[in-house]
XYZ file of C-alpha atoms in Angstrom:
536
model
C 23.486 -14.639 9.004
C 21.407 -11.804 10.363
C 18.500 -12.567 12.653
C 15.088 -11.894 11.157
C 13.072 -9.391 13.178
C 9.606 -10.140 14.510
C 7.151 -7.629 15.839
C 3.472 -7.338 16.627
C 2.418 -4.870 13.994
C -0.216 -2.275 14.756
C -0.743 -1.891 11.029
C -2.830 -4.986 10.448
C -5.707 -5.136 8.025
C -8.662 -7.082 9.393
C -8.247 -10.756 8.673
C -4.460 -10.879 8.973
C -2.660 -12.670 11.738
C -1.920 -10.347 14.626
C 1.328 -11.880 15.881
C 2.925 -11.533 12.498
C 6.271 -11.207 10.854
C 7.460 -7.766 9.877
C 6.782 -8.652 6.244
C 3.418 -10.083 5.263
C 0.335 -9.904 3.034
C -0.173 -6.174 3.573
C 3.275 -5.487 2.077
C 2.513 -7.661 -0.939
C -0.755 -5.810 -1.563
C 0.754 -2.362 -1.072
C 3.232 -2.802 -3.929
C 0.873 -4.807 -6.164
C -2.183 -2.529 -6.089
C -1.172 0.240 -8.477
C -3.115 3.181 -9.912
C -3.107 4.621 -13.407
C -0.542 7.364 -13.870
C 1.005 9.402 -16.617
C 0.396 12.927 -17.953
C -2.807 14.880 -17.349
C -4.326 13.640 -20.596
C -4.085 10.015 -19.430
C -5.484 10.882 -16.030
C -8.331 12.925 -17.496
C -9.665 9.889 -19.395
C -9.450 7.607 -16.360
C -6.312 5.856 -17.602
C -8.273 4.199 -20.455
C -5.530 4.450 -23.087
C -4.596 0.840 -23.940
C -6.075 1.170 -27.449
C -5.881 4.963 -27.876
C -2.232 5.402 -28.811
C -0.073 8.500 -29.312
C -0.222 9.113 -25.555
C 2.844 9.153 -23.308
C 0.889 7.094 -20.776
C 1.174 4.181 -23.232
C 4.796 3.789 -22.164
C 3.649 2.186 -18.896
C 0.346 0.655 -20.101
C 0.753 -0.462 -23.741
C 3.989 0.536 -25.520
C 2.411 -0.262 -28.889
C 0.727 3.130 -28.613
C 4.136 4.750 -29.155
C 3.914 3.618 -32.776
C 1.062 6.099 -33.403
C 3.122 9.214 -32.617
C 3.533 11.490 -35.619
C 5.800 14.000 -33.863
C 8.330 13.963 -31.059
C 7.415 15.533 -27.726
C 8.721 16.384 -24.269
C 6.624 17.112 -21.163
C 6.494 17.381 -17.368
C 3.536 16.891 -15.015
C 3.566 18.312 -11.478
C 0.608 17.616 -9.210
C -0.973 18.209 -5.799
C -2.914 15.638 -3.771
C -5.477 16.529 -1.080
C -6.502 13.602 1.110
C -9.159 13.200 3.802
C -10.276 10.286 5.960
C -12.896 9.411 8.555
C -12.246 6.710 11.160
C -14.806 5.129 13.483
C -14.418 2.318 16.035
C -17.065 -0.372 16.393
C -19.772 0.558 18.907
C -18.571 4.165 18.857
C -20.714 6.962 17.473
C -17.840 9.454 17.324
C -16.041 9.587 13.972
C -12.713 11.399 13.681
C -11.406 13.164 10.598
C -7.847 13.605 9.348
C -6.119 15.063 6.285
C -2.928 14.341 4.319
C -1.737 16.539 1.446
C 1.252 16.174 -0.860
C 3.087 17.641 -3.848
C 4.521 15.344 -6.480
C 5.786 14.962 -10.039
C 3.347 12.614 -11.713
C 5.099 12.218 -15.042
C 7.993 13.489 -17.134
C 9.337 12.166 -20.382
C 10.591 12.371 -23.925
C 9.254 10.741 -27.102
C 11.442 10.656 -30.227
C 9.329 9.848 -33.286
C 10.677 8.818 -36.694
C 8.216 8.359 -39.576
C 8.861 7.605 -43.230
C 7.434 10.032 -45.800
C 4.169 8.874 -47.401
C 5.890 8.574 -50.782
C 8.500 6.192 -49.353
C 7.019 2.728 -49.926
C 10.293 0.790 -49.612
C 9.028 -1.054 -46.492
C 5.772 -1.789 -44.741
C 7.204 -0.496 -41.453
C 6.049 3.099 -41.627
C 7.753 4.447 -38.537
C 8.291 4.169 -34.825
C 8.968 6.047 -31.612
C 11.436 5.621 -28.790
C 10.362 6.926 -25.400
C 11.882 7.256 -21.965
C 10.403 8.789 -18.880
C 9.064 8.684 -15.368
C 5.558 7.736 -14.197
C 4.113 7.761 -10.670
C 2.088 4.559 -10.289
C 1.101 4.437 -6.602
C 0.354 7.107 -4.004
C 0.976 5.994 -0.401
C 0.029 9.346 1.178
C -2.785 8.657 3.631
C -3.606 9.444 7.237
C -6.336 8.522 9.686
C -7.196 8.725 13.352
C -9.803 7.187 15.601
C -10.678 6.928 19.255
C -13.248 5.287 21.466
C -13.979 3.356 24.616
C -13.856 -0.388 25.176
C -16.710 -1.597 27.390
C -17.855 -4.973 28.669
C -19.912 -6.808 26.039
C -21.120 -10.213 24.954
C -20.151 -12.049 21.787
C -22.582 -14.936 21.475
C -22.427 -16.707 24.808
C -19.013 -15.261 25.619
C -18.923 -12.421 28.168
C -15.992 -10.083 27.526
C -14.594 -7.390 29.748
C -13.029 -4.313 28.240
C -9.640 -5.709 29.242
C -10.336 -8.922 27.291
C -10.543 -6.799 24.120
C -7.474 -4.638 24.801
C -3.977 -4.686 23.373
C -2.556 -6.002 26.649
C -4.698 -9.124 26.221
C -2.755 -9.882 23.017
C 0.486 -10.109 25.031
C -0.675 -12.997 27.213
C 0.663 -16.474 26.494
C 0.456 -19.901 28.156
C 3.241 -22.471 27.904
C 2.022 -25.493 25.973
C -0.651 -23.647 23.968
C -0.469 -22.328 20.402
C 3.129 -23.471 20.048
C 4.359 -21.321 22.928
C 7.088 -23.003 24.985
C 9.787 -22.489 27.577
C 12.252 -21.504 24.857
C 10.093 -18.461 24.095
C 10.233 -17.334 27.708
C 13.999 -17.916 27.871
C 14.399 -15.868 24.704
C 12.336 -13.081 26.284
C 14.594 -13.034 29.337
C 17.728 -12.950 27.194
C 16.489 -10.004 25.145
C 15.629 -8.041 28.289
C 18.945 -8.825 30.006
C 20.927 -7.819 26.921
C 18.834 -4.703 26.348
C 18.449 -5.614 22.661
C 14.953 -6.573 21.536
C 13.906 -8.534 18.472
C 10.142 -8.550 19.011
C 7.501 -6.049 20.018
C 6.252 -8.470 22.680
C 9.727 -8.461 24.231
C 9.815 -4.674 24.061
C 6.484 -4.584 25.933
C 8.048 -6.877 28.554
C 10.984 -4.501 28.891
C 8.546 -1.608 29.379
C 6.845 -3.511 32.267
C 3.584 -4.061 30.369
C 3.920 -7.819 30.798
C 5.690 -10.198 33.166
C 6.621 -13.876 33.361
C 3.967 -15.810 35.314
C 5.045 -18.667 37.562
C 3.344 -21.681 39.104
C 2.912 -20.756 42.820
C 3.626 -24.349 43.875
C 6.655 -25.227 41.785
C 7.987 -21.848 40.727
C 8.094 -23.020 37.111
C 7.407 -20.591 34.283
C 3.849 -21.047 33.006
C 3.430 -18.145 30.585
C 3.268 -14.404 30.061
C 0.832 -12.267 32.050
C -0.100 -8.598 31.769
C -2.008 -6.162 33.936
C -5.667 -7.149 34.245
C -7.879 -4.075 34.402
C -11.535 -3.546 35.198
C -13.850 -0.875 33.879
C -13.780 1.041 30.588
C -10.561 1.446 28.610
C -9.980 4.361 26.241
C -8.141 3.716 22.981
C -6.840 6.143 20.377
C -4.533 5.915 17.389
C -3.140 8.181 14.696
C -1.536 6.868 11.509
C 0.335 8.844 8.870
C 1.794 7.250 5.733
C 3.720 8.902 2.941
C 5.610 7.880 -0.162
C 4.999 6.527 -3.635
C 5.993 3.924 -6.197
C 7.343 5.299 -9.456
C 8.581 3.714 -12.642
C 11.360 4.767 -15.020
C 10.532 3.348 -18.447
C 12.282 2.739 -21.752
C 10.104 1.690 -24.659
C 9.713 1.473 -28.404
C 6.617 1.232 -30.566
C 6.464 0.641 -34.318
C 3.816 0.969 -37.034
C 3.298 -1.775 -39.610
C 1.383 -0.426 -42.626
C -0.401 1.979 -40.241
C -2.667 -0.905 -39.380
C -0.802 -2.952 -36.772
C 1.257 -1.373 -34.002
C 3.682 -3.327 -31.825
C 5.615 -2.208 -28.761
C 7.952 -3.311 -26.022
C 9.051 -1.634 -22.802
C 11.206 -2.135 -19.712
C 10.440 -0.534 -16.362
C 12.711 0.197 -13.393
C 10.622 0.663 -10.248
C 11.546 2.831 -7.263
C 9.416 2.759 -4.112
C 9.588 4.602 -0.803
C 7.109 4.108 2.020
C 7.086 5.576 5.533
C 4.458 4.846 8.162
C 4.251 6.430 11.623
C 1.631 5.110 14.069
C 0.916 6.212 17.634
C -1.387 3.946 19.670
C -2.563 4.731 23.225
C -4.581 2.934 25.891
C -5.724 4.712 29.049
C -7.711 3.414 32.031
C -8.786 4.569 35.497
C -8.961 1.320 37.472
C -7.970 2.224 41.070
C -6.668 -1.302 41.635
C -3.862 -1.089 39.041
C -0.595 0.834 39.084
C -0.678 1.230 35.308
C -2.301 4.480 34.209
C -1.652 4.557 30.450
C 0.844 3.619 27.794
C 1.705 4.702 24.267
C 3.331 2.762 21.462
C 4.907 4.721 18.641
C 6.051 2.781 15.568
C 7.923 4.027 12.529
C 8.488 1.829 9.479
C 10.551 2.933 6.489
C 10.687 0.708 3.412
C 12.691 1.441 0.276
C 13.054 -0.708 -2.781
C 13.918 -1.082 -6.441
C 12.452 -3.437 -9.012
C 12.278 -4.374 -12.673
C 9.579 -5.492 -15.109
C 8.866 -5.639 -18.830
C 5.804 -5.405 -21.061
C 4.756 -6.034 -24.647
C 1.685 -4.804 -26.455
C -0.193 -4.486 -29.723
C -2.852 -2.230 -31.228
C -4.801 -3.217 -34.332
C -6.740 -0.689 -36.383
C -9.761 -2.822 -37.333
C -11.384 0.083 -39.187
C -10.454 3.706 -39.599
C -12.408 4.434 -36.417
C -12.043 1.295 -34.290
C -8.827 0.254 -32.548
C -8.261 -2.868 -30.464
C -5.392 -2.991 -27.991
C -3.815 -5.516 -25.635
C -0.722 -5.685 -23.447
C 0.910 -7.983 -20.907
C 3.289 -6.946 -18.140
C 5.575 -9.414 -16.437
C 5.649 -9.705 -12.647
C 7.756 -7.005 -11.009
C 10.712 -8.406 -9.088
C 11.510 -5.990 -6.251
C 14.325 -5.781 -3.697
C 13.063 -4.221 -0.449
C 14.629 -3.170 2.862
C 12.685 -2.407 6.052
C 13.901 -0.110 8.820
C 11.759 -0.180 11.950
C 11.719 1.673 15.263
C 9.345 1.267 18.222
C 8.997 3.196 21.476
C 6.870 2.115 24.457
C 6.107 4.837 26.992
C 4.283 3.656 30.133
C 2.975 5.645 33.082
C 2.636 4.048 36.539
C 1.185 5.554 39.697
C 1.463 4.641 43.373
C -2.228 3.809 43.386
C -2.993 0.120 42.938
C -2.657 -3.294 44.534
C -1.805 -5.466 41.530
C 1.459 -7.300 40.919
C 4.101 -5.256 39.132
C 7.627 -6.072 38.087
C 9.995 -6.383 41.046
C 12.420 -3.957 39.390
C 9.875 -1.156 39.657
C 10.425 0.991 42.764
C 7.620 1.418 45.235
C 5.676 4.611 45.459
C 5.039 6.943 42.477
C 7.092 5.501 39.653
C 6.333 8.019 36.924
C 7.094 7.314 33.265
C 9.094 4.467 31.775
C 10.196 4.817 28.144
C 11.897 2.097 26.104
C 13.147 2.868 22.595
C 14.431 0.202 20.196
C 15.665 0.593 16.637
C 15.590 -2.834 15.038
C 18.236 -3.978 12.584
C 17.409 -3.395 8.879
C 15.927 -6.385 7.086
C 16.249 -7.105 3.357
C 13.883 -9.308 1.365
C 12.329 -9.521 -2.095
C 8.790 -9.404 -3.487
C 7.401 -10.652 -6.788
C 4.166 -8.878 -7.694
C 1.532 -10.419 -10.034
C 1.636 -10.124 -13.810
C -0.927 -7.794 -15.402
C -2.938 -8.254 -18.602
C -4.788 -5.399 -20.326
C -7.296 -5.235 -23.146
C -8.918 -2.150 -24.629
C -11.106 -0.630 -27.314
C -11.027 2.910 -28.691
C -13.470 4.439 -31.155
C -12.554 7.715 -32.808
C -15.280 10.197 -33.678
C -13.567 11.645 -36.704
C -11.819 14.855 -35.722
C -14.227 15.395 -32.840
C -12.591 13.062 -30.293
C -12.840 9.464 -29.102
C -14.274 7.131 -26.488
C -12.287 4.285 -24.943
C -12.545 1.449 -22.449
C -10.022 -0.901 -20.802
C -10.155 -4.122 -18.813
C -7.202 -5.154 -16.638
C -6.688 -8.528 -14.965
C -4.566 -8.853 -11.810
C -4.223 -11.944 -9.611
C -3.222 -10.490 -6.242
C -2.978 -13.956 -4.711
C 0.033 -14.669 -6.939
C 2.290 -12.162 -5.150
C 5.175 -13.870 -3.372
C 7.635 -12.833 -0.666
C 11.150 -14.297 -0.786
C 14.264 -14.071 1.337
C 17.339 -12.165 0.240
C 20.116 -14.257 1.760
C 22.717 -12.642 -0.496
C 22.189 -9.289 1.217
C 24.085 -8.567 4.437
C 20.754 -7.591 6.028
C 18.868 -10.623 4.719
C 18.274 -14.152 5.973
C 17.261 -17.580 4.710
C 13.732 -17.372 6.140
C 11.399 -19.166 3.658
C 8.214 -16.994 4.016
C 6.091 -20.145 3.637
C 3.397 -19.061 6.087
C 3.226 -15.507 4.722
C 2.822 -16.700 1.119
C 0.088 -19.087 2.208
C -1.662 -16.134 3.852
C -1.388 -14.128 0.620
C -3.080 -16.944 -1.310
C -5.781 -17.283 1.335
C -6.520 -13.548 1.590
C -6.385 -12.244 -1.980
C -8.196 -13.117 -5.195
C -8.177 -12.492 -8.938
C -9.484 -9.027 -9.732
C -10.687 -7.117 -12.779
C -10.064 -3.369 -13.067
C -12.231 -1.289 -15.414
C -11.350 2.063 -17.004
C -13.492 4.262 -19.285
C -12.706 7.592 -20.904
C -13.721 10.113 -23.541
C -12.163 13.157 -25.170
C -13.944 15.878 -27.086
C -12.043 18.161 -29.454
C -13.209 21.727 -30.062
C -10.741 23.527 -32.300
C -7.630 24.008 -30.132
C -9.409 22.910 -26.938
C -9.910 19.449 -25.421
C -12.444 18.273 -22.831
C -12.040 14.904 -21.078
C -14.025 12.676 -18.736
C -13.267 9.274 -17.224
C -14.138 6.701 -14.617
C -12.202 3.718 -13.272
C -13.122 1.010 -10.806
C -10.350 -1.151 -9.379
C -11.765 -4.363 -7.969
C -11.682 -5.473 -4.347
C -8.651 -7.779 -3.863
C -9.991 -9.500 -0.702
C -11.643 -12.901 -0.883
C -13.566 -12.206 2.324
C -15.388 -9.208 0.835
C -18.544 -10.364 -0.930
C -19.896 -6.837 -1.478
C -16.740 -5.294 -2.976
C -16.508 -2.962 0.014
C -12.818 -2.252 -0.584
C -12.940 -1.506 -4.306
C -11.361 1.766 -5.438
C -13.350 4.289 -7.483
C -11.744 7.023 -9.596
C -13.770 9.915 -11.071
C -11.740 11.974 -13.530
C -12.002 15.006 -15.776
C -9.767 17.431 -17.572
C -9.178 20.153 -20.133
C -6.511 20.644 -22.759
C -5.094 23.248 -25.103
C -3.184 22.631 -28.354
C -1.497 25.669 -29.898
C 1.131 25.173 -32.599
C 3.887 23.084 -30.987
C 2.794 23.764 -27.392
C 0.269 21.822 -25.338
C -1.146 22.291 -21.841
C -3.409 19.808 -20.039
C -5.179 19.924 -16.686
C -6.713 16.892 -14.933
C -8.497 16.175 -11.675
C -8.875 12.702 -10.151
C -11.197 12.079 -7.200
C -10.553 8.728 -5.508
C -12.579 6.924 -2.842
C -11.860 3.670 -1.019
C -12.692 2.028 2.314
C -10.495 0.170 4.782
C -11.189 -2.296 7.599
C -8.469 -1.929 10.207
C -7.490 -3.615 13.457
C -4.628 -2.419 15.637
C -3.875 -5.952 16.922
C -5.268 -9.475 16.692
C -7.363 -11.310 19.278
C -9.008 -13.803 16.972
C -11.896 -11.475 16.153
C -12.431 -10.095 19.684
C -10.396 -6.944 18.987
C -12.226 -3.712 18.028
C -12.740 -3.162 14.300
C -12.166 0.287 12.828
C -13.960 1.418 9.663
C -12.014 4.009 7.679
C -13.335 5.914 4.665
C -10.665 7.539 2.490
C -10.993 10.117 -0.262
C -8.330 11.945 -2.244
C -8.420 14.643 -4.920
C -5.366 14.951 -7.148
C -4.821 17.819 -9.571
C -2.173 17.542 -12.288
C -0.916 19.960 -14.933
C 1.070 18.835 -17.977
C 3.088 21.288 -20.053
C 4.839 20.068 -23.172
C 6.297 20.777 -26.582
C 6.113 18.859 -29.856
C 8.911 18.980 -32.408
């Protein structure tokens, strides 16, 4: 049975436990919080297509819409994303900007339609369409940076030094408190002596950022200590993430008397996520040998999953359509690969206690690199329920609106003991954290299309609700502003869409029970997509 890896993640969202397992609530949210995808037409109307029909985007939202196709079609949708962010530490007036751009294929697929002639009244089932294709449902491409200075401050009646708020403070432990015992210290020694580390705290110990503290009278181990510094401490971090979650779908939609449309679909999910973070602390205390240190982390996660969905559209009148669909939870197999490097710089200046293995005099740079063993686990994301209305304006276009329900607190992490890289760890604490952190959320999507001879004009807006229970002002909701143009000429069509997305993030690099600095990050991203296709 492989040993499950622990590390102190520098990728924590505010409110999560700092000394956490490699897998936790942030992973569950990452793969549960999807965006609307599909061809440029779907994106141009803000993804509001649950009741529209005859749109390839229905394959991943409401497969009943496939029953409205009159002709077969094939298409491809390349796209470009331009991202920007602004990060600012608490009590720091200096904001730092960063950018992250990407090229992607947003959608590609084939629809094969089969419709009975109008004079064939042998059955009430008038026709149907089979579709298969690819849809990009989540964009993980983001980047941010921030920097600032920790200073002495007061929190209520508590006086804090800059060092009390630093990352090194998170390494300190006392035997007998918070479940920390002698076995933890023995485990730390064993990892260092073997040169194989299973936790980021142990890696910090190997890089001489912490040491085992002893009772001066008895010589017994009493905890873990780290360098105590006075004066200001400079912090900086850069974070770059890339990847996406995409879905390969098979679906069928049928028309009953051109009044009721029913559909079913199966999705195979593929996800790839890479995060690289570089965190630095620097100080100028003349009493300490430590000058600065840098932690670089790289996490690569790949996975595959499966889900299914059913849907219906009812034509209440010639102009009004009502749609609904339900998607099962997505069961996903995931594997994490993680690497961490501590680089520490010591000088001869200082009178503090350092590890006995460090030579005297200028000691230069110590670098410790550890690639942790891969770890396999599974994730079940929440089910999704959609409802929508569409009203056609004769041959002049339509307006539409969707409501989507997602219960993010229902996501669950599970072990994958059947995998050679898995374990039998139960994830009880992590799943409790997911329930405590996340809530039921409603996502809203609105769209409109105007038709002017062979041309199409589209507008849309979507608001995806804040999944955090702690946010009372919906500060971390996502807003999507969309628009697009289209051209229909004989059996050829060309669509262009732009989607401008904004969302905010509260971020902490480590956990000190609320004493750590909070970073406010504002993200924006503009995605342009072009769909070219043929009908036949």
